[in-house]
PDB file of C-alpha atoms and ligand atoms in Angstrom:
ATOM      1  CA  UNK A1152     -31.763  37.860  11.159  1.00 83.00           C
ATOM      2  CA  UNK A1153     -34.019  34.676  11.071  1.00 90.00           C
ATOM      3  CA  UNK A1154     -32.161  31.504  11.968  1.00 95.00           C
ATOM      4  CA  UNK A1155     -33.423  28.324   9.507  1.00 90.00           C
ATOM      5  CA  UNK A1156     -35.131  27.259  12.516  1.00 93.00           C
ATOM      6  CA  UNK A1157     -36.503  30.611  14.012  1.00 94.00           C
ATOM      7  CA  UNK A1158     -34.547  30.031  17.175  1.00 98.00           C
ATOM      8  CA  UNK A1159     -33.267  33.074  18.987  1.00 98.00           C
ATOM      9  CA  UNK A1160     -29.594  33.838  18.096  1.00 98.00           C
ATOM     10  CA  UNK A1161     -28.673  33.170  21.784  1.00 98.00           C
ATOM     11  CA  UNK A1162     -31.189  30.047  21.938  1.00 98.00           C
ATOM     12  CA  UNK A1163     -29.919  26.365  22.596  1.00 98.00           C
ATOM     13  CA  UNK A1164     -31.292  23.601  20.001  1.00 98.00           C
ATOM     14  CA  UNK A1165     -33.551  21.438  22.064  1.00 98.00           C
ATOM     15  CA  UNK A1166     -32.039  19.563  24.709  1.00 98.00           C
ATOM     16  CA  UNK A1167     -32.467  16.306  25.862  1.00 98.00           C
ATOM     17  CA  UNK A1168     -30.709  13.624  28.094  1.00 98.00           C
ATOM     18  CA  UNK A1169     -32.258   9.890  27.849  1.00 97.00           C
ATOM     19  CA  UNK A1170     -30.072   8.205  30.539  1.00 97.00           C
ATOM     20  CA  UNK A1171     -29.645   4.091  30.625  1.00 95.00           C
ATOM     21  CA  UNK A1172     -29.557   3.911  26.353  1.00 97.00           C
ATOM     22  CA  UNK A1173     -26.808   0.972  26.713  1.00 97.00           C
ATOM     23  CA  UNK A1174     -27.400  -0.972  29.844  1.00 96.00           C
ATOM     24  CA  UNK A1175     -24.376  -3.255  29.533  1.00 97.00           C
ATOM     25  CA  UNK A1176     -22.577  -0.280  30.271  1.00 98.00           C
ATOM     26  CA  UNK A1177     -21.567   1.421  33.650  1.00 98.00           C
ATOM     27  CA  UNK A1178     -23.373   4.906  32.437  1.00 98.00           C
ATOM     28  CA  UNK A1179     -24.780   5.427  29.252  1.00 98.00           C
ATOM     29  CA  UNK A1180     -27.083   8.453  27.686  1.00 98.00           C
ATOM     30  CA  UNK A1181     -28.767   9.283  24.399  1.00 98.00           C
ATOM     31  CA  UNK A1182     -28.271  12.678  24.076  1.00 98.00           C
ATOM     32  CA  UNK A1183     -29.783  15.197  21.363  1.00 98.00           C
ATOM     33  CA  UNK A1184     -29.192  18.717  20.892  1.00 98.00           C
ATOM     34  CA  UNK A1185     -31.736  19.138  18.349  1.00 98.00           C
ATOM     35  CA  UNK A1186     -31.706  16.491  15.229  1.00 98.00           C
ATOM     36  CA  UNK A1187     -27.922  15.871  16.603  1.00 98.00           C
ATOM     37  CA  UNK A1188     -28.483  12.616  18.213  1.00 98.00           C
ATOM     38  CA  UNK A1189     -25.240  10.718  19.929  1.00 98.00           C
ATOM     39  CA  UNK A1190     -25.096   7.430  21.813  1.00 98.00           C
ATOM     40  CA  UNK A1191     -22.411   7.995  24.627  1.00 98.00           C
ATOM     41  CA  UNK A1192     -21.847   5.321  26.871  1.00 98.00           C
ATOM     42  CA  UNK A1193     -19.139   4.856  30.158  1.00 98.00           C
ATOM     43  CA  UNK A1194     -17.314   1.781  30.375  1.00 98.00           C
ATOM     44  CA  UNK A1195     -14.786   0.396  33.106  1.00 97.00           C
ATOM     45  CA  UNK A1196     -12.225  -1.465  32.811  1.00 96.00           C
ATOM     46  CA  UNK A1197      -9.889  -2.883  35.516  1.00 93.00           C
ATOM     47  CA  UNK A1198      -6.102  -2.528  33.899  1.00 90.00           C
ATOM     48  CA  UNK A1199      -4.521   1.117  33.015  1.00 89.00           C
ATOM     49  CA  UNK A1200      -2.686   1.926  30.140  1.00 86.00           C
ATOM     50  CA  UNK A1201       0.840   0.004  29.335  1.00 89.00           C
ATOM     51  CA  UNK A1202       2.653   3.617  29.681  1.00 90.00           C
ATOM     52  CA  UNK A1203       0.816   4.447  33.206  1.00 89.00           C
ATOM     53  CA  UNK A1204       2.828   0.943  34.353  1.00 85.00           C
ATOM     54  CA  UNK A1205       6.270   1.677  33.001  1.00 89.00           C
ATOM     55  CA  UNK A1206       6.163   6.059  34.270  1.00 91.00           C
ATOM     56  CA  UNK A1207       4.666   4.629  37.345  1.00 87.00           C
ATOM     57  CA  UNK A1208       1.575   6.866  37.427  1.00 87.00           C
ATOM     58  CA  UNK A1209      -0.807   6.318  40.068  1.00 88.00           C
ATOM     59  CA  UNK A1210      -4.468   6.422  39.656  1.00 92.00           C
ATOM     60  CA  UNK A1211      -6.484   5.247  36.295  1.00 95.00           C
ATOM     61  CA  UNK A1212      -7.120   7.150  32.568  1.00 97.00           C
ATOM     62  CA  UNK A1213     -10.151   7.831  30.691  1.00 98.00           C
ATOM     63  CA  UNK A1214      -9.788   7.774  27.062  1.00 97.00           C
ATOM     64  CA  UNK A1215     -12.735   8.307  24.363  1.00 98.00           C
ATOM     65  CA  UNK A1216     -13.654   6.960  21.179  1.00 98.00           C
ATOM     66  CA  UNK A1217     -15.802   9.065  18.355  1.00 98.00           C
ATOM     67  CA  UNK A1218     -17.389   8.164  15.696  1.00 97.00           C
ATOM     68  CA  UNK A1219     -20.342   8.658  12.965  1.00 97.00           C
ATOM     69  CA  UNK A1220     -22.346   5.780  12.432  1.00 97.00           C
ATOM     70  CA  UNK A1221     -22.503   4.809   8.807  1.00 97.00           C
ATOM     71  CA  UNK A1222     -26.144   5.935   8.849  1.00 98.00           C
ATOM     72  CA  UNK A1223     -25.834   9.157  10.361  1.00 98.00           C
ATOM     73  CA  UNK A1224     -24.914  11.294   7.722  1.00 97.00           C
ATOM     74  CA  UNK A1225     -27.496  12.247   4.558  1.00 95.00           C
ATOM     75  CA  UNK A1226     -24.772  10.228   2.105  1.00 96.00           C
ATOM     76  CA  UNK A1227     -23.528   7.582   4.031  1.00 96.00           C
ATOM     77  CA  UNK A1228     -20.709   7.451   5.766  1.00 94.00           C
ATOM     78  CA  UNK A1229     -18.399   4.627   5.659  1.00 93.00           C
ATOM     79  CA  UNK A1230     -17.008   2.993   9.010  1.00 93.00           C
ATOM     80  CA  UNK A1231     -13.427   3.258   9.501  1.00 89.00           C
ATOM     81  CA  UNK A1232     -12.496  -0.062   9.843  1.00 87.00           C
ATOM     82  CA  UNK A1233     -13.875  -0.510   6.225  1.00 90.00           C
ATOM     83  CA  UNK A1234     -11.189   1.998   5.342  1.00 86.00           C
ATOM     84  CA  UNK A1235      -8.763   0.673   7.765  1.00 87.00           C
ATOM     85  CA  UNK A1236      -7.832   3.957   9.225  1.00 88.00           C
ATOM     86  CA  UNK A1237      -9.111   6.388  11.613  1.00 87.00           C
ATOM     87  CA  UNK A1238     -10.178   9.524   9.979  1.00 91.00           C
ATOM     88  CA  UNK A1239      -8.498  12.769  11.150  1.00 95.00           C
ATOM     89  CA  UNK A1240     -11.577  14.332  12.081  1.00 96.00           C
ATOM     90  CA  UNK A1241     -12.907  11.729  13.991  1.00 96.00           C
ATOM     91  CA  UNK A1242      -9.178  11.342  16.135  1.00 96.00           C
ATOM     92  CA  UNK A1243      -9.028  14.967  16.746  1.00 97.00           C
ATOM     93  CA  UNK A1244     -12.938  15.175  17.961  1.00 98.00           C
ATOM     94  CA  UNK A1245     -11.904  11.940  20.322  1.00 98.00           C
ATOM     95  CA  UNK A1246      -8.987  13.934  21.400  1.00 98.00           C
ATOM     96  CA  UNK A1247     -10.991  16.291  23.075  1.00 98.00           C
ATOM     97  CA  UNK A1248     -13.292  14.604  24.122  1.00 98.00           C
ATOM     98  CA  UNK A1249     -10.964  12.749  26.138  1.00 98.00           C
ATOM     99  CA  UNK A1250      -9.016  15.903  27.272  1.00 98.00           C
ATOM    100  CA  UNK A1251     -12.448  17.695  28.167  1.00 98.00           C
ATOM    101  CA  UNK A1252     -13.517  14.566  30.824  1.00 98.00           C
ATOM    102  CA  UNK A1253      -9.819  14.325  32.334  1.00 98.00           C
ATOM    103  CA  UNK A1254      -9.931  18.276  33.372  1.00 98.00           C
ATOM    104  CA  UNK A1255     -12.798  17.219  35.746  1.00 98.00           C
ATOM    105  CA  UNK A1256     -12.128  13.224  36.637  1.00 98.00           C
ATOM    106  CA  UNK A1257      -9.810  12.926  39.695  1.00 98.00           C
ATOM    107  CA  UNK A1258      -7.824  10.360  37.693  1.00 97.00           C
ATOM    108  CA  UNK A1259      -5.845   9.204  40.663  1.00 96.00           C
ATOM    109  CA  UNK A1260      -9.232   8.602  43.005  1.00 97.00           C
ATOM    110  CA  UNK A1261     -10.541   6.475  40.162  1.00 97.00           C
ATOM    111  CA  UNK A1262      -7.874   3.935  41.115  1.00 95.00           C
ATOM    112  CA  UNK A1263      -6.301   1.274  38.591  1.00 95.00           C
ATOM    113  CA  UNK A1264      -8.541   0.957  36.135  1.00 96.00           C
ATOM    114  CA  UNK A1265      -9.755   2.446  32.526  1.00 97.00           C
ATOM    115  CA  UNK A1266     -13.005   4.689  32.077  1.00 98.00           C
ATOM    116  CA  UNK A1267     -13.911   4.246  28.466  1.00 98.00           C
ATOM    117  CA  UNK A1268     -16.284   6.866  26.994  1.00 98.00           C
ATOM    118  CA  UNK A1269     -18.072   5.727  23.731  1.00 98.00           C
ATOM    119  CA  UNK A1270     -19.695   8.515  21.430  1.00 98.00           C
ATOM    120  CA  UNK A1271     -21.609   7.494  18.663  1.00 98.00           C
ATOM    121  CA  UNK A1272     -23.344   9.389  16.303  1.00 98.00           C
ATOM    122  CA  UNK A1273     -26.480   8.639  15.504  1.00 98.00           C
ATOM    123  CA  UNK A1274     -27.551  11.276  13.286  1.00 98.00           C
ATOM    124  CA  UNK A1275     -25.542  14.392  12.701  1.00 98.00           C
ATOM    125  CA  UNK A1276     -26.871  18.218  12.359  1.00 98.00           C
ATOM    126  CA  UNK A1277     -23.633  20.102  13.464  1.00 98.00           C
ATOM    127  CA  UNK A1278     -22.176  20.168  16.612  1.00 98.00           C
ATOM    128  CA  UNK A1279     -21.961  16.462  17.316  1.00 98.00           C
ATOM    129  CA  UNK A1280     -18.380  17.219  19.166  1.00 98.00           C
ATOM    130  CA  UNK A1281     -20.403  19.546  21.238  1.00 98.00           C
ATOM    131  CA  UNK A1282     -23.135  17.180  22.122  1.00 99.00           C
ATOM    132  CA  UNK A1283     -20.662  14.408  22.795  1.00 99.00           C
ATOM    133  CA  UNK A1284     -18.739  15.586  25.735  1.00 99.00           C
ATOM    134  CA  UNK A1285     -22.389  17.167  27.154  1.00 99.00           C
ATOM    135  CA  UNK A1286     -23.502  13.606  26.887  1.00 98.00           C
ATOM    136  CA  UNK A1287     -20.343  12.284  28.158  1.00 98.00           C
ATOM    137  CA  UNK A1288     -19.993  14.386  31.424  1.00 98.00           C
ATOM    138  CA  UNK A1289     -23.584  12.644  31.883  1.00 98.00           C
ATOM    139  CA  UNK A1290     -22.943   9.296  31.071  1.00 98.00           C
ATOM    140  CA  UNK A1291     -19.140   9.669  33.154  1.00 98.00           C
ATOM    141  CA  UNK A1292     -21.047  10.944  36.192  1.00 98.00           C
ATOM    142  CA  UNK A1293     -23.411   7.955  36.320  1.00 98.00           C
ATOM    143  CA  UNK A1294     -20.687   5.184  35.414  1.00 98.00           C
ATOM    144  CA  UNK A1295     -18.422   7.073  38.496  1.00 98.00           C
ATOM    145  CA  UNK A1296     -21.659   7.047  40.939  1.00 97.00           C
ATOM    146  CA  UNK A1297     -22.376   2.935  40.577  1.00 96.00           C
ATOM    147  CA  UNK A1298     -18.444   3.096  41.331  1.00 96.00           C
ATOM    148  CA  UNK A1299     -19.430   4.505  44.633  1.00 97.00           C
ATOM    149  CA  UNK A1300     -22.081   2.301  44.895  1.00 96.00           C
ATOM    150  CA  UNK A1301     -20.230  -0.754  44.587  1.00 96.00           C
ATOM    151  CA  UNK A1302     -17.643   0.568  46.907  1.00 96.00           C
ATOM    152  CA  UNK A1303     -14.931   0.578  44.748  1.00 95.00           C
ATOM    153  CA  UNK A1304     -14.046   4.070  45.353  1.00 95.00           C
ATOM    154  CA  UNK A1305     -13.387   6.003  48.408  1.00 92.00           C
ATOM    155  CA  UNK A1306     -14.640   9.245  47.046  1.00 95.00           C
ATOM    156  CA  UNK A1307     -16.800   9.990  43.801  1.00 97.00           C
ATOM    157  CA  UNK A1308     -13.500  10.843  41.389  1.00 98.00           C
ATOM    158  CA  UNK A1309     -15.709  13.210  39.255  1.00 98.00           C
ATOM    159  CA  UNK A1310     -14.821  16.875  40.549  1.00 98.00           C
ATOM    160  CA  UNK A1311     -17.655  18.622  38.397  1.00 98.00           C
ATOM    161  CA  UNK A1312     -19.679  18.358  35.386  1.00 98.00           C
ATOM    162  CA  UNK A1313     -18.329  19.975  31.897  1.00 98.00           C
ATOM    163  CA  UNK A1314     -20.313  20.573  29.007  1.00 99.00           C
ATOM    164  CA  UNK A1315     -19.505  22.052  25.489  1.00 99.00           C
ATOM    165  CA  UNK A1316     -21.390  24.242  22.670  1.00 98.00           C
ATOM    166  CA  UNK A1317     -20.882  26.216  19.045  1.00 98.00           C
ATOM    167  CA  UNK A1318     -21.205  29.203  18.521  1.00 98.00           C
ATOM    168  CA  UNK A1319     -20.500  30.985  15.399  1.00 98.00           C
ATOM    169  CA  UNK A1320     -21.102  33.926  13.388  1.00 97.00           C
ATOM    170  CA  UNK A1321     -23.202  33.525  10.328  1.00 95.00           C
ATOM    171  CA  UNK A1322     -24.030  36.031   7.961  1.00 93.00           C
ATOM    172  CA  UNK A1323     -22.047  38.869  10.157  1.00 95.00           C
ATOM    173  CA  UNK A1324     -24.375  37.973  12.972  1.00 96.00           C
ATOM    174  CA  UNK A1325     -22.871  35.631  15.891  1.00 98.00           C
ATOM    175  CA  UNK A1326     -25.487  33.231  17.124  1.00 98.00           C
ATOM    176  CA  UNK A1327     -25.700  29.863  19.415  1.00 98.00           C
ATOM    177  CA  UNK A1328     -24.707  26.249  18.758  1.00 98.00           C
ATOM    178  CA  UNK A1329     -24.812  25.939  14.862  1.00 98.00           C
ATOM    179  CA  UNK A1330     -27.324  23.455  13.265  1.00 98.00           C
ATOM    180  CA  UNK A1331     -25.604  22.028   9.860  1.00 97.00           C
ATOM    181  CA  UNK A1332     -26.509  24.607   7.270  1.00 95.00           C
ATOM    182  CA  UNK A1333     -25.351  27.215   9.764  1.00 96.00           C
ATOM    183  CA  UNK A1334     -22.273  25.516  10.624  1.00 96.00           C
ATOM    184  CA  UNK A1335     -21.698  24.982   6.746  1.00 95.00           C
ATOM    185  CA  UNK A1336     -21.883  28.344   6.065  1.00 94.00           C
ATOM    186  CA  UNK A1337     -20.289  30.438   8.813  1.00 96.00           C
ATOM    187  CA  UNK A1338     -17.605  32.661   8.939  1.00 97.00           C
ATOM    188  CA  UNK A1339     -16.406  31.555  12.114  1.00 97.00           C
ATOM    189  CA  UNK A1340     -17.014  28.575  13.763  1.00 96.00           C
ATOM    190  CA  UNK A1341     -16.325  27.991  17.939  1.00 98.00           C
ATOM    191  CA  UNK A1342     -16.432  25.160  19.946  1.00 98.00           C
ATOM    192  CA  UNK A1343     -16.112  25.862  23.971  1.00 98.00           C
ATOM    193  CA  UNK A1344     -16.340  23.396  26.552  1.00 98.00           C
ATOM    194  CA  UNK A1345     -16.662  24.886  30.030  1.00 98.00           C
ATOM    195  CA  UNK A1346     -17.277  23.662  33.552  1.00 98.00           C
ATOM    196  CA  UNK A1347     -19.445  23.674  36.207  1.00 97.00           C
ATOM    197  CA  UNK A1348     -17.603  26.736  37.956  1.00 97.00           C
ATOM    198  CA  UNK A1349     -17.616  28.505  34.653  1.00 96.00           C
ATOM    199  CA  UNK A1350     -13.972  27.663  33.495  1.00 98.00           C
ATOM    200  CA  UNK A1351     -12.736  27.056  30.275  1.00 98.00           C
ATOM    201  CA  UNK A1352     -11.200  23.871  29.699  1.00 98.00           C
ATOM    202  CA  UNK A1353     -10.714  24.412  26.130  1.00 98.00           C
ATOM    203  CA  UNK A1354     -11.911  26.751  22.891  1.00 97.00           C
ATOM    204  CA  UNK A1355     -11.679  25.663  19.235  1.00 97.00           C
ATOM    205  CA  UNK A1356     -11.936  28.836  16.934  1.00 97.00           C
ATOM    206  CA  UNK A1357     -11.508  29.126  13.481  1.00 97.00           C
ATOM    207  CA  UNK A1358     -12.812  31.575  10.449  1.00 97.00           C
ATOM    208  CA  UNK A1359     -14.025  29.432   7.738  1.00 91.00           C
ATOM    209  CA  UNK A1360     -12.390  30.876   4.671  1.00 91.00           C
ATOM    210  CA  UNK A1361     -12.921  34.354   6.294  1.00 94.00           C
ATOM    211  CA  UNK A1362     -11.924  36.472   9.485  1.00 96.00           C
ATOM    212  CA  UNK A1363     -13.611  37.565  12.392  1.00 97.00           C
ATOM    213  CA  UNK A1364     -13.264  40.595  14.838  1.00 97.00           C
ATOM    214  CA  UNK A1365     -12.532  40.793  18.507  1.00 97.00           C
ATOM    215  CA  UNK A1366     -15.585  41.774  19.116  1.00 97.00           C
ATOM    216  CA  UNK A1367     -17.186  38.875  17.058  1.00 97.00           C
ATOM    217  CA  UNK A1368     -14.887  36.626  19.236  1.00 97.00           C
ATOM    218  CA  UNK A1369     -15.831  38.110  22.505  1.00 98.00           C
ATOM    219  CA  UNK A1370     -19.649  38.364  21.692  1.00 98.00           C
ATOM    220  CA  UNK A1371     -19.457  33.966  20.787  1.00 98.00           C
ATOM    221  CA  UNK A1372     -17.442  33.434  23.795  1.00 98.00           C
ATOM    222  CA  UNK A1373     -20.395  35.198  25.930  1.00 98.00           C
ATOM    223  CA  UNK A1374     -23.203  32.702  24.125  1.00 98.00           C
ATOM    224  CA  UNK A1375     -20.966  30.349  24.737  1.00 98.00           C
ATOM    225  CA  UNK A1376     -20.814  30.632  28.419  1.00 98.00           C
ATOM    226  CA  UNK A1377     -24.460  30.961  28.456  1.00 98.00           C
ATOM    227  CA  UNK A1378     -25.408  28.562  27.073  1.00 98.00           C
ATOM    228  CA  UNK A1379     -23.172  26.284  28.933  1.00 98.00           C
ATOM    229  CA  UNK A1380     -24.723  26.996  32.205  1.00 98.00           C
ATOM    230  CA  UNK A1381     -27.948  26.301  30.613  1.00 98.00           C
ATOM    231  CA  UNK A1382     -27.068  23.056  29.581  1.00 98.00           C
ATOM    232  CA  UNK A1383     -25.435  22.416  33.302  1.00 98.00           C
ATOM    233  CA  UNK A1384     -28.161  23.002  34.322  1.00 98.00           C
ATOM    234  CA  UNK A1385     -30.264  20.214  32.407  1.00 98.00           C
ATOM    235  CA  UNK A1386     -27.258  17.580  33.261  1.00 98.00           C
ATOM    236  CA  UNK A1387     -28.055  18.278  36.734  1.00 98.00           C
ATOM    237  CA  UNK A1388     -31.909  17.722  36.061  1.00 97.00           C
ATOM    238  CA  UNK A1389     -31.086  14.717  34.200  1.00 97.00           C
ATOM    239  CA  UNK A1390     -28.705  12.798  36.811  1.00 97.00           C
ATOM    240  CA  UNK A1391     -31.282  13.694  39.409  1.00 95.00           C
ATOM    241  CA  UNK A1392     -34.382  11.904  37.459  1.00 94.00           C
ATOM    242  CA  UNK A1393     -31.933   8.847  36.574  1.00 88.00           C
ATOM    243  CA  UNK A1394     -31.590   7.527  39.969  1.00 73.00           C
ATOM    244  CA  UNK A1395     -32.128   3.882  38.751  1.00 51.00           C
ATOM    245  CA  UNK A1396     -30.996   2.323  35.680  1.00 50.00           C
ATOM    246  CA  UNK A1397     -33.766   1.480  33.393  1.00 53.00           C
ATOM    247  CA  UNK A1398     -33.264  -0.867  30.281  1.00 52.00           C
ATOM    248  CA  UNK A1399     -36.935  -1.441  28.907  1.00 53.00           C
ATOM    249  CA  UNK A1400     -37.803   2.160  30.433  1.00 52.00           C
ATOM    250  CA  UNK A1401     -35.087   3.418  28.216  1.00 51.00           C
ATOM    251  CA  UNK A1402     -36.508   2.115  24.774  1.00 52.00           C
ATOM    252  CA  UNK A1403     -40.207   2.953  25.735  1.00 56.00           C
ATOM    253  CA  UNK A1404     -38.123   6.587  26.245  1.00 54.00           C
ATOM    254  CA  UNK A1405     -36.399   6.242  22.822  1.00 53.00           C
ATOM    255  CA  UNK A1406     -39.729   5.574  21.026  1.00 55.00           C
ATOM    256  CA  UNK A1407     -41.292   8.478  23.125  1.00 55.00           C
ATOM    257  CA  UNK A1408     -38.443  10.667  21.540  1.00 54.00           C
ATOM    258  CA  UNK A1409     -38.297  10.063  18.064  1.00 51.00           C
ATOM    259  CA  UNK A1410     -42.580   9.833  18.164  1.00 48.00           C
ATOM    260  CA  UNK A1411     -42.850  12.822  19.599  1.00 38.00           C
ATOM    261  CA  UNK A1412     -41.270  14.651  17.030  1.00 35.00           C
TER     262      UNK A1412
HETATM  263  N1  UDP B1015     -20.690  16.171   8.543  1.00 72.35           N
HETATM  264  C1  UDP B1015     -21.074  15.157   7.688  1.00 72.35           C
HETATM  265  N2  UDP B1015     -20.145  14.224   7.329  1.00 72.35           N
HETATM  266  C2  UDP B1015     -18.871  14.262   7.774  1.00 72.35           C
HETATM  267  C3  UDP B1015     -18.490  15.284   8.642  1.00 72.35           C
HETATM  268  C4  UDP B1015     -19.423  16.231   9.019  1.00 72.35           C
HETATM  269  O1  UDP B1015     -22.232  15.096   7.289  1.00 72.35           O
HETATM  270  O2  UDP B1015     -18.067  13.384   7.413  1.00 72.35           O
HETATM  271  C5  UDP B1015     -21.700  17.188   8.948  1.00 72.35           C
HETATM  272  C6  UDP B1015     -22.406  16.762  10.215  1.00 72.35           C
HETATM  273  O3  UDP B1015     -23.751  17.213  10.202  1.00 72.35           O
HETATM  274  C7  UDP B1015     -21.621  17.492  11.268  1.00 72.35           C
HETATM  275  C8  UDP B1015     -21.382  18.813  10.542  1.00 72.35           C
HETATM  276  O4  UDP B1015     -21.074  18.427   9.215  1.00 72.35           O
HETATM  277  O5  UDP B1015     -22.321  17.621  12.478  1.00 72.35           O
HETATM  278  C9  UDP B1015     -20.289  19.673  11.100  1.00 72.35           C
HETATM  279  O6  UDP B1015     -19.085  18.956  11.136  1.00 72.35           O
HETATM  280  P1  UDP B1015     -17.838  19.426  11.993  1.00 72.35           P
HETATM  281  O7  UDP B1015     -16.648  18.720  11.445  1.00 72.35           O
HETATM  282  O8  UDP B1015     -17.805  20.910  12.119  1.00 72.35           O
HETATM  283  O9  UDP B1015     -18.089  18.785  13.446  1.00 72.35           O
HETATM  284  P2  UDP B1015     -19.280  18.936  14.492  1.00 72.35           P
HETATM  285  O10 UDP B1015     -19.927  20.304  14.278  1.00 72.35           O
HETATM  286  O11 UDP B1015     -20.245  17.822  14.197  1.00 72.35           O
HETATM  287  O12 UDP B1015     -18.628  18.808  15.834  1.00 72.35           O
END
């Protein structure tokens, strides 16, 4: 089997992190996974949710926002608020994105306040819900270490890093996070986000107009995993180079990327 991009069946797209993208916000990262580019970007604000007031919940929330930019997609794609609803795709993807950060954010160490996560697609290739919360564990862990910085915490509330891939099986043959005309194709489709210590957090599996095996299941589920630790391992890499916020740096980075291409 020869993948549409000779990759490996058990080899990751490209990966790349490009810290600093948005310096108005707390943390912010370009991050691709191949030609799936998304802008994700950490932003705090000091008031919690109404509901956290009246139940008396201590601590603060994250909550995320997804979307495609219009510009993103080969037809384009129009913005929501030109519609004047959220799309069902896009409130499910936010969904998890938001339930994937909260199973490793110590939301009562963050204190009273809101941690926004952004994700913005700038060009889509399948698996932009995968590359978002990769990004976003990035972008979370650098908007939750200025925190610390500015002493506004006691202890850093983020407990690990979480990170999420596709996997799917395509022509009888299950392979690594799907590019589009994988994805479009496939029998079966998976989305796993995992931590740091190799725990699920939560699995998205469906047969696209067709069934899959046990087998099938278990052999995505071990891709999955590693290539979740692979792409730990490059958040790690990535929080350690991006020490200091760099707005100019950034762009010169951003032209680097799409030049070098
Ligand atoms: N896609 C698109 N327009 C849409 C929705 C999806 O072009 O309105 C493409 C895009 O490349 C996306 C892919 O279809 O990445 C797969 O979409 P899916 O809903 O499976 O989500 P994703 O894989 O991006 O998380």
């Amino acid at each position: 089997m020869t993948r549409s991009d000779a990759r490996a069946l058990d080899q990751l797209r490209p990966v790349s992190f490009l810290p600093a993208i948005a310096p108005h916000a707390a943390g912010s990262v370009l991050v691709s996974f191949g030609n799936t580019r998304v802008i994700v970007a950490a932003t705090l604000e000091e008031s919690v949710p109404p509901w956290m007031k009246y139940q008396n919940v201590p601590g603060g929330w994250l909550s995320a926002e997804y979307s495609m930019l219009p510009y993103s997609t080969l037809d384009r794609k129009r913005r929501d608020i030109s519609s004047g609803k959220l799309d069902g795709r896009s409130s499910e993807i936010q969904r998890l994105i938001g339930r994937s950060l909260r199973a490793v954010v110590d939301l009562e160490a963050l204190g009273p306040r809101t941690l926004w996560v952004d994700c913005d697609v700038l060009q889509a290739d399948g698996g932009t819900r995968t590359a978002a919360i990769t990004g976003a564990s990035v972008a979370v862990a650098l908007a939750l270490r200025k925190l610390v910085a500015e002493g506004k915490v006691k202890k850093n509330p983020l407990r690990q890093l979480v990170a999420a891939v596709s996997a799917g099986v395509f022509e009888g043959t299950p392979m690594l996070d799907l590019c589009y005309v994988e994805d479009r194709d496939a029998e079966a489709d998976f989305n796993v986000v995992m931590t740091e210590k190799g725990e699920f957090v939560e699995m998205q599996g469906s047969g696209e107009e067709a069934t899959f095996t046990s087998e099938q299941m278990t052999a995505m589920l071990d891709l999955a995993r590693g290539g979740i630790a692979r792409l730990i391992e490059q958040q790690r890499a990535a929080l350690a180079a991006a020490d200091a916020p760099a707005g100019p740096e950034a762009l010169a980075g951003l032209a680097g990327l799409f030049g070098g291409r």
